[in-house]
């Protein structure tokens, strides 16, 4: 886990080679920030960046083996280590001397800290270089957090900014701002600043300071609609219209959410668990969790009817020049019987 490695870095236990892999950019940024802070007397000139889609890895090795100027160690960031994933010969711009990298990994430079960044969901575990990198480097899997882990991270992030937040209110924050760690970190910083670095981030603070994204409001709108809360559905819809959202775009987002509900229900019926469903549909497990916990979700048959009706609404919206807003509003007012 990233937190265990971060504790070692903060204690001055810095390894010569790191491998950061996964999709959470915030974890990459936080790790590099912590390394910069932990390395004594490190200035910007001693932080060197390479793009491995443009530069051969042997150039990185040569730089790592070159003695730093005035500092004990330099920090090298080698991004886009695509040679660790399944290769696509047609897209590769440079050829890497992986044999040289293998030799170097077994005896890395003592005067450099090299961070290989592989921002990909999966690496090719069959490759010799991937196996060796995992053996020789300190690996941080920047996986998307979910459930209690996500809420715990939010509480820790708030604490690092001098604020507090309960697990329940952390869930409110995720519902409003999404689950991207970089975006959540930014919103937590904003709220902590509002609280002058002390106090509690409550639901009221979140609702007053965190802007809702159209996608999150559509999530709320669709959830209200399928549970038969007509008044709430119409209220959210009018809020979206006041914010400049177009009925055609909203129809598309709602249809996407309904399709996701249908697929979650179908896979659940086949015995799939939350994690399996999320992986199969390539969506965050937290969204799947909310749908699985919602006992008011209509049957698969009814969801297909809603999708057919939305397709009809979409056609009318694209072929009429009248008041388009009214078409979708009438759709929301229909009963879900």
Coordinates of N, CA and C in Angstrom, one line a residue, residues 29-210:
X29 N 1.6 11.7 -7.8 CA 2.0 13.1 -7.5 C 2.4 13.1 -6.0
X30 N 1.6 12.5 -5.1 CA 1.9 12.5 -3.7 C 3.2 11.8 -3.4
X31 N 3.5 10.7 -4.1 CA 4.7 10.0 -3.8 C 5.9 10.8 -4.2
X32 N 5.8 11.4 -5.4 CA 7.0 12.3 -5.8 C 7.2 13.5 -4.9
X33 N 6.1 14.1 -4.5 CA 6.1 15.2 -3.6 C 6.8 14.8 -2.3
X34 N 6.5 13.6 -1.8 CA 7.1 13.1 -0.5 C 8.6 12.8 -0.7
X35 N 8.9 12.3 -1.8 CA 10.3 12.0 -2.1 C 11.1 13.3 -2.2
X36 N 10.6 14.3 -2.8 CA 11.2 15.6 -2.9 C 11.5 16.2 -1.5
X37 N 10.5 16.1 -0.7 CA 10.6 16.6 0.7 C 11.6 15.9 1.5
X38 N 11.7 14.5 1.3 CA 12.5 13.7 2.1 C 14.0 13.7 1.8
X39 N 14.3 14.1 0.5 CA 15.7 14.1 0.1 C 16.3 15.5 0.5
X40 N 17.3 15.5 1.3 CA 17.9 16.7 1.8 C 18.5 17.6 0.7
X41 N 18.3 18.9 0.8 CA 18.9 19.9 0.0 C 18.6 19.6 -1.5
X42 N 17.5 19.0 -1.8 CA 17.2 18.8 -3.2 C 16.5 20.0 -3.8
X43 N 17.1 20.5 -4.9 CA 16.5 21.7 -5.6 C 15.9 21.2 -6.9
X44 N 15.2 22.1 -7.6 CA 14.5 21.7 -8.8 C 15.5 21.3 -9.9
X45 N 16.7 21.8 -9.9 CA 17.7 21.3 -10.9 C 18.1 19.9 -10.7
X46 N 17.9 19.3 -9.5 CA 18.3 17.9 -9.3 C 17.1 17.0 -9.5
X47 N 15.9 17.5 -9.9 CA 14.8 16.7 -10.3 C 14.7 16.6 -11.8
X48 N 15.0 15.5 -12.4 CA 15.1 15.3 -13.8 C 14.0 14.4 -14.3
X49 N 13.3 14.8 -15.4 CA 12.2 14.1 -15.9 C 12.4 13.6 -17.3
X50 N 12.0 12.4 -17.5 CA 12.1 11.8 -18.9 C 10.7 11.2 -19.3
X51 N 10.4 11.2 -20.5 CA 9.3 10.5 -21.1 C 9.8 9.3 -21.8
X52 N 9.5 8.2 -21.3 CA 10.0 6.9 -21.9 C 9.3 6.6 -23.2
X53 N 8.3 7.3 -23.6 CA 7.8 7.1 -24.9 C 8.5 7.9 -26.0
X54 N 9.4 8.8 -25.5 CA 10.2 9.6 -26.4 C 11.7 9.4 -26.2
X55 N 12.1 8.9 -25.0 CA 13.5 8.7 -24.7 C 13.9 7.3 -24.3
X56 N 15.0 6.7 -24.9 CA 15.3 5.3 -24.5 C 15.7 5.2 -23.0
X57 N 15.4 4.1 -22.5 CA 15.6 3.9 -21.0 C 17.1 4.0 -20.7
X58 N 18.0 3.7 -21.6 CA 19.4 3.7 -21.4 C 19.9 5.2 -21.1
X59 N 19.2 6.2 -21.6 CA 19.5 7.6 -21.3 C 19.2 7.8 -19.8
X60 N 18.1 7.2 -19.3 CA 17.8 7.3 -17.9 C 18.9 6.7 -17.0
X61 N 19.3 5.5 -17.4 CA 20.4 4.8 -16.7 C 21.6 5.7 -16.7
X62 N 22.0 6.2 -17.8 CA 23.2 7.1 -17.9 C 23.1 8.2 -16.9
X63 N 22.0 8.9 -16.9 CA 21.8 10.0 -16.0 C 21.8 9.6 -14.6
X64 N 21.3 8.4 -14.2 CA 21.3 7.9 -12.9 C 22.7 7.6 -12.4
X65 N 23.5 7.2 -13.3 CA 24.9 6.8 -12.9 C 25.9 8.0 -13.0
X66 N 25.4 9.2 -13.4 CA 26.2 10.4 -13.4 C 26.1 11.0 -12.0
X67 N 27.2 11.4 -11.4 CA 27.2 11.9 -10.1 C 26.4 13.3 -10.1
X68 N 25.6 13.5 -9.0 CA 24.9 14.7 -8.9 C 25.8 15.9 -8.6
X69 N 25.3 17.1 -8.8 CA 26.2 18.3 -8.6 C 25.7 18.9 -7.3
X70 N 26.6 18.9 -6.3 CA 26.4 19.5 -5.0 C 25.4 18.8 -4.0
X71 N 24.6 17.9 -4.5 CA 23.7 17.1 -3.7 C 24.1 15.7 -3.5
X72 N 23.6 15.0 -2.5 CA 24.0 13.6 -2.3 C 23.3 12.7 -3.3
X73 N 22.0 13.1 -3.6 CA 21.3 12.2 -4.5 C 20.4 13.1 -5.4
X74 N 20.2 12.7 -6.6 CA 19.3 13.4 -7.5 C 18.0 12.5 -7.6
X75 N 16.9 13.2 -8.1 CA 15.7 12.5 -8.2 C 15.3 12.4 -9.7
X76 N 15.1 11.2 -10.3 CA 14.8 11.1 -11.7 C 13.4 10.5 -11.8
X77 N 12.6 11.1 -12.6 CA 11.2 10.6 -12.9 C 11.2 10.1 -14.3
X78 N 11.0 8.8 -14.5 CA 10.9 8.3 -15.8 C 9.5 7.9 -16.1
X79 N 8.7 8.7 -16.8 CA 7.3 8.5 -17.0 C 7.0 7.6 -18.2
X80 N 5.8 7.1 -18.2 CA 5.3 6.3 -19.4 C 6.1 5.1 -19.7
X81 N 6.4 4.3 -18.7 CA 7.2 3.1 -18.9 C 6.4 2.0 -19.6
X82 N 6.1 2.3 -20.9 CA 5.2 1.4 -21.6 C 5.8 0.1 -21.9
X83 N 7.1 -0.1 -21.8 CA 7.7 -1.4 -22.0 C 7.3 -2.4 -21.0
X84 N 6.6 -2.0 -19.9 CA 6.2 -2.9 -18.9 C 4.8 -3.5 -19.1
X85 N 4.1 -2.9 -20.1 CA 2.8 -3.5 -20.5 C 2.9 -4.2 -21.8
X86 N 1.8 -4.8 -22.2 CA 1.7 -5.5 -23.5 C 2.1 -4.6 -24.6
X87 N 3.1 -5.0 -25.4 CA 3.6 -4.0 -26.4 C 2.7 -4.0 -27.7
X88 N 2.8 -2.8 -28.2 CA 2.1 -2.5 -29.5 C 3.2 -1.9 -30.4
X89 N 3.8 -2.8 -31.3 CA 4.9 -2.4 -32.1 C 4.7 -1.3 -33.0
X90 N 3.4 -1.1 -33.4 CA 3.0 -0.1 -34.3 C 3.1 1.3 -33.7
X91 N 2.9 1.3 -32.4 CA 2.9 2.6 -31.7 C 4.2 3.0 -31.0
X92 N 5.1 2.1 -30.9 CA 6.4 2.4 -30.2 C 7.2 3.3 -31.0
X93 N 7.6 4.4 -30.4 CA 8.5 5.4 -31.1 C 9.9 5.2 -30.9
X94 N 10.3 4.6 -29.7 CA 11.7 4.3 -29.4 C 12.0 2.9 -29.1
X95 N 13.2 2.5 -29.2 CA 13.6 1.1 -28.8 C 14.4 1.2 -27.5
X96 N 14.0 0.4 -26.5 CA 14.7 0.4 -25.2 C 15.7 -0.7 -25.1
X97 N 16.8 -0.5 -24.5 CA 17.8 -1.6 -24.3 C 17.4 -2.2 -22.9
X98 N 16.5 -3.1 -22.9 CA 16.0 -3.7 -21.7 C 17.0 -4.6 -21.0
X99 N 17.9 -5.2 -21.8 CA 19.0 -6.0 -21.3 C 19.9 -5.1 -20.4
X100 N 20.2 -3.9 -20.8 CA 21.0 -3.0 -20.0 C 20.2 -2.6 -18.7
X101 N 18.9 -2.4 -18.9 CA 18.1 -2.1 -17.7 C 18.0 -3.2 -16.7
X102 N 18.0 -4.4 -17.1 CA 18.0 -5.6 -16.2 C 19.3 -5.6 -15.4
X103 N 20.4 -5.4 -16.1 CA 21.7 -5.4 -15.4 C 21.7 -4.3 -14.3
X104 N 21.2 -3.1 -14.7 CA 21.3 -1.9 -13.8 C 20.4 -2.1 -12.6
X105 N 19.2 -2.7 -12.8 CA 18.2 -2.9 -11.7 C 18.8 -3.7 -10.6
X106 N 19.7 -4.6 -10.9 CA 20.3 -5.5 -9.9 C 21.4 -4.7 -9.1
X107 N 21.9 -3.6 -9.7 CA 22.9 -2.8 -9.0 C 22.7 -1.3 -9.3
X108 N 21.6 -0.7 -8.8 CA 21.2 0.7 -9.2 C 22.2 1.6 -8.5
X109 N 22.2 2.8 -9.1 CA 23.1 3.9 -8.6 C 22.8 4.3 -7.2
X110 N 23.8 4.5 -6.3 CA 23.5 4.9 -4.9 C 23.3 6.4 -4.8
X111 N 23.6 7.1 -5.9 CA 23.5 8.6 -5.9 C 22.3 9.1 -6.6
X112 N 21.3 8.2 -6.9 CA 20.1 8.7 -7.6 C 18.9 7.9 -7.1
X113 N 17.7 8.5 -7.1 CA 16.5 7.8 -6.8 C 15.7 7.9 -8.1
X114 N 15.4 6.7 -8.7 CA 14.7 6.7 -10.0 C 13.3 6.2 -9.8
X115 N 12.4 6.9 -10.3 CA 11.0 6.6 -10.1 C 10.4 6.2 -11.5
X116 N 10.1 5.0 -11.8 CA 9.5 4.6 -13.0 C 8.0 4.7 -12.9
X117 N 7.3 5.4 -13.8 CA 5.9 5.6 -13.7 C 5.2 4.9 -14.8
X118 N 4.4 3.9 -14.5 CA 3.6 3.2 -15.5 C 2.1 3.4 -15.3
X119 N 1.6 4.5 -15.9 CA 0.2 4.8 -15.6 C -0.8 4.0 -16.4
X120 N -0.8 2.7 -16.1 CA -1.7 1.8 -16.8 C -2.4 0.9 -15.8
X121 N -3.6 0.4 -16.3 CA -4.4 -0.4 -15.4 C -3.7 -1.8 -15.1
X122 N -3.0 -2.3 -16.2 CA -2.4 -3.6 -16.0 C -1.0 -3.6 -16.7
X123 N -0.1 -4.3 -16.1 CA 1.2 -4.5 -16.7 C 1.3 -6.0 -17.2
X124 N 2.2 -6.2 -18.1 CA 2.3 -7.5 -18.7 C 3.2 -8.4 -17.7
X125 N 2.6 -9.2 -16.9 CA 3.3 -10.0 -15.9 C 4.1 -11.1 -16.5
X126 N 3.9 -11.4 -17.8 CA 4.7 -12.4 -18.4 C 6.1 -11.9 -18.8
X127 N 6.2 -10.6 -19.0 CA 7.5 -10.1 -19.4 C 8.6 -10.2 -18.3
X128 N 9.8 -10.6 -18.8 CA 10.9 -10.7 -17.9 C 11.2 -9.4 -17.2
X129 N 11.2 -8.3 -17.9 CA 11.5 -7.0 -17.3 C 10.5 -6.6 -16.3
X130 N 9.2 -6.9 -16.5 CA 8.2 -6.6 -15.5 C 8.4 -7.4 -14.2
X131 N 8.7 -8.7 -14.4 CA 9.0 -9.5 -13.2 C 10.2 -9.0 -12.4
X132 N 11.2 -8.6 -13.1 CA 12.5 -8.1 -12.5 C 12.2 -6.8 -11.8
X133 N 11.5 -5.9 -12.5 CA 11.1 -4.6 -11.9 C 10.4 -4.7 -10.6
X134 N 9.4 -5.6 -10.6 CA 8.7 -5.9 -9.4 C 9.5 -6.4 -8.2
X135 N 10.5 -7.2 -8.6 CA 11.4 -7.8 -7.6 C 12.4 -6.8 -7.0
X136 N 12.9 -5.9 -7.9 CA 14.0 -5.1 -7.5 C 13.6 -3.7 -7.0
X137 N 12.4 -3.2 -7.5 CA 11.9 -1.9 -7.2 C 10.9 -1.9 -6.0
X138 N 10.8 -0.8 -5.4 CA 9.7 -0.6 -4.4 C 8.4 -0.3 -5.2
X139 N 7.4 -1.1 -5.1 CA 6.2 -0.9 -6.0 C 5.1 -0.3 -5.2
X140 N 4.5 0.7 -5.8 CA 3.3 1.3 -5.3 C 2.2 1.1 -6.3
X141 N 1.1 0.4 -6.0 CA 0.0 0.2 -6.8 C -1.0 1.3 -6.6
X142 N -1.1 2.2 -7.6 CA -2.0 3.4 -7.5 C -3.4 3.0 -8.0
X143 N -4.0 2.1 -7.2 CA -5.3 1.6 -7.6 C -6.4 2.6 -7.0
X144 N -7.5 2.6 -7.7 CA -8.6 3.4 -7.3 C -9.2 2.9 -6.0
X145 N -9.3 3.8 -5.0 CA -9.8 3.4 -3.7 C -11.3 3.2 -3.7
X146 N -11.8 2.4 -2.9 CA -13.3 2.2 -2.9 C -13.7 1.9 -1.4
X147 N -15.1 2.1 -1.2 CA -15.7 1.7 0.0 C -15.0 2.4 1.2
X148 N -14.8 1.6 2.3 CA -14.2 2.1 3.5 C -12.8 2.7 3.3
X149 N -12.0 2.1 2.4 CA -10.7 2.6 2.1 C -10.7 4.0 1.6
X150 N -11.7 4.3 0.7 CA -11.8 5.6 0.1 C -12.2 6.6 1.2
X151 N -13.2 6.2 2.1 CA -13.6 7.1 3.1 C -12.5 7.4 4.1
X152 N -11.8 6.3 4.4 CA -10.6 6.5 5.4 C -9.6 7.4 4.8
X153 N -9.3 7.3 3.5 CA -8.4 8.2 2.8 C -8.9 9.6 2.9
X154 N -10.2 9.9 2.7 CA -10.7 11.2 2.8 C -10.5 11.8 4.2
X155 N -10.8 11.0 5.2 CA -10.6 11.4 6.6 C -9.1 11.7 6.9
X156 N -8.2 10.9 6.4 CA -6.8 11.2 6.6 C -6.4 12.4 5.8
X157 N -6.9 12.6 4.6 CA -6.6 13.8 3.8 C -7.1 15.1 4.5
X158 N -8.3 15.0 5.1 CA -8.8 16.1 5.8 C -8.0 16.4 7.1
X159 N -7.5 15.3 7.8 CA -6.7 15.5 9.0 C -5.4 16.2 8.6
X160 N -4.8 15.8 7.5 CA -3.5 16.4 7.1 C -3.7 17.9 6.8
X161 N -4.9 18.4 6.6 CA -5.2 19.8 6.3 C -5.7 20.5 7.5
X162 N -5.7 19.8 8.7 CA -6.2 20.4 10.0 C -7.7 20.3 10.2
X163 N -8.4 19.5 9.4 CA -9.8 19.5 9.5 C -10.3 18.0 9.9
X164 N -11.6 17.9 10.2 CA -12.1 16.6 10.5 C -13.3 16.3 9.6
X165 N -13.6 15.0 9.3 CA -14.8 14.7 8.6 C -15.2 13.3 9.0
X166 N -16.5 13.1 9.2 CA -17.0 11.7 9.6 C -17.1 10.9 8.3
X167 N -17.1 9.5 8.6 CA -17.3 8.6 7.4 C -18.6 8.9 6.7
X168 N -19.6 9.2 7.4 CA -20.9 9.5 6.7 C -20.8 10.7 5.8
X169 N -20.1 11.7 6.3 CA -20.0 12.9 5.5 C -19.0 12.7 4.4
X170 N -18.0 11.8 4.6 CA -17.1 11.5 3.5 C -17.9 10.8 2.3
X171 N -18.9 10.0 2.7 CA -19.7 9.4 1.6 C -20.5 10.5 0.9
X172 N -21.0 11.5 1.6 CA -21.7 12.6 1.0 C -20.8 13.3 0.0
X173 N -19.5 13.5 0.4 CA -18.6 14.2 -0.5 C -18.3 13.4 -1.7
X174 N -18.2 12.1 -1.6 CA -18.0 11.3 -2.8 C -19.2 11.3 -3.7
X175 N -20.4 11.3 -3.2 CA -21.6 11.4 -4.0 C -21.7 12.7 -4.8
X176 N -21.1 13.8 -4.2 CA -21.2 15.1 -4.9 C -20.0 15.3 -5.8
X177 N -18.8 14.9 -5.4 CA -17.6 15.3 -6.1 C -17.0 14.2 -6.9
X178 N -17.6 12.9 -6.7 CA -17.0 11.8 -7.5 C -15.9 11.2 -6.6
X179 N -15.2 10.2 -7.2 CA -14.2 9.4 -6.5 C -12.8 9.6 -7.0
X180 N -12.5 10.6 -7.8 CA -11.1 10.9 -8.2 C -10.4 11.5 -7.1
X181 N -9.3 10.9 -6.7 CA -8.5 11.4 -5.5 C -8.0 12.8 -5.7
X182 N -7.6 13.1 -7.0 CA -7.0 14.5 -7.2 C -8.1 15.5 -7.0
X183 N -9.3 15.3 -7.5 CA -10.4 16.2 -7.4 C -10.9 16.3 -5.9
X184 N -10.9 15.1 -5.2 CA -11.3 15.1 -3.8 C -10.3 15.9 -3.0
X185 N -9.0 15.7 -3.3 CA -8.0 16.4 -2.5 C -8.2 18.0 -2.7
X186 N -8.5 18.4 -3.9 CA -8.7 19.8 -4.1 C -9.9 20.3 -3.4
X187 N -11.0 19.6 -3.4 CA -12.2 20.0 -2.6 C -11.9 20.0 -1.1
X188 N -11.2 19.1 -0.6 CA -10.9 19.0 0.8 C -10.0 20.2 1.2
X189 N -9.1 20.5 0.4 CA -8.2 21.7 0.7 C -9.0 23.0 0.7
X190 N -10.0 23.1 -0.2 CA -10.8 24.3 -0.3 C -11.7 24.4 1.0
X191 N -12.3 23.3 1.4 CA -13.1 23.3 2.6 C -12.3 23.5 3.9
X192 N -11.1 22.9 3.9 CA -10.2 23.1 5.1 C -9.8 24.6 5.2
X193 N -9.5 25.2 4.1 CA -9.2 26.6 4.0 C -10.3 27.5 4.5
X194 N -11.5 27.1 4.1 CA -12.7 27.8 4.5 C -12.9 27.8 6.0
X195 N -12.5 26.6 6.6 CA -12.6 26.4 8.1 C -11.4 26.9 8.8
X196 N -10.5 27.6 8.1 CA -9.2 28.1 8.7 C -8.4 27.0 9.3
X197 N -8.4 25.8 8.6 CA -7.5 24.7 9.1 C -7.9 24.1 10.4
X198 N -9.2 24.3 10.8 CA -9.6 23.6 12.0 C -11.1 23.5 12.0
X199 N -11.7 22.6 12.6 CA -13.1 22.4 12.6 C -13.5 21.2 11.8
X200 N -14.8 21.0 11.6 CA -15.3 19.8 11.0 C -16.0 20.1 9.6
X201 N -15.6 19.2 8.6 CA -16.3 19.3 7.3 C -17.6 18.6 7.4
X202 N -18.7 19.3 7.5 CA -20.0 18.7 7.7 C -20.7 18.7 6.3
X203 N -21.9 18.0 6.3 CA -22.7 18.0 5.1 C -23.1 19.4 4.6
X204 N -23.4 20.3 5.6 CA -23.7 21.6 5.2 C -22.6 22.3 4.5
X205 N -21.4 22.1 5.0 CA -20.2 22.7 4.4 C -20.0 22.2 3.0
X206 N -20.1 20.9 2.9 CA -19.9 20.2 1.6 C -20.9 20.8 0.6
X207 N -22.2 20.8 1.0 CA -23.2 21.3 0.0 C -23.1 22.7 -0.3
X208 N -22.5 23.5 0.5 CA -22.3 25.0 0.2 C -21.1 25.3 -0.6
X209 N -20.1 24.4 -0.5 CA -18.8 24.7 -1.2 C -18.4 23.8 -2.4
X210 N -19.0 22.6 -2.4 CA -18.6 21.7 -3.5 C -19.6 21.7 -4.6

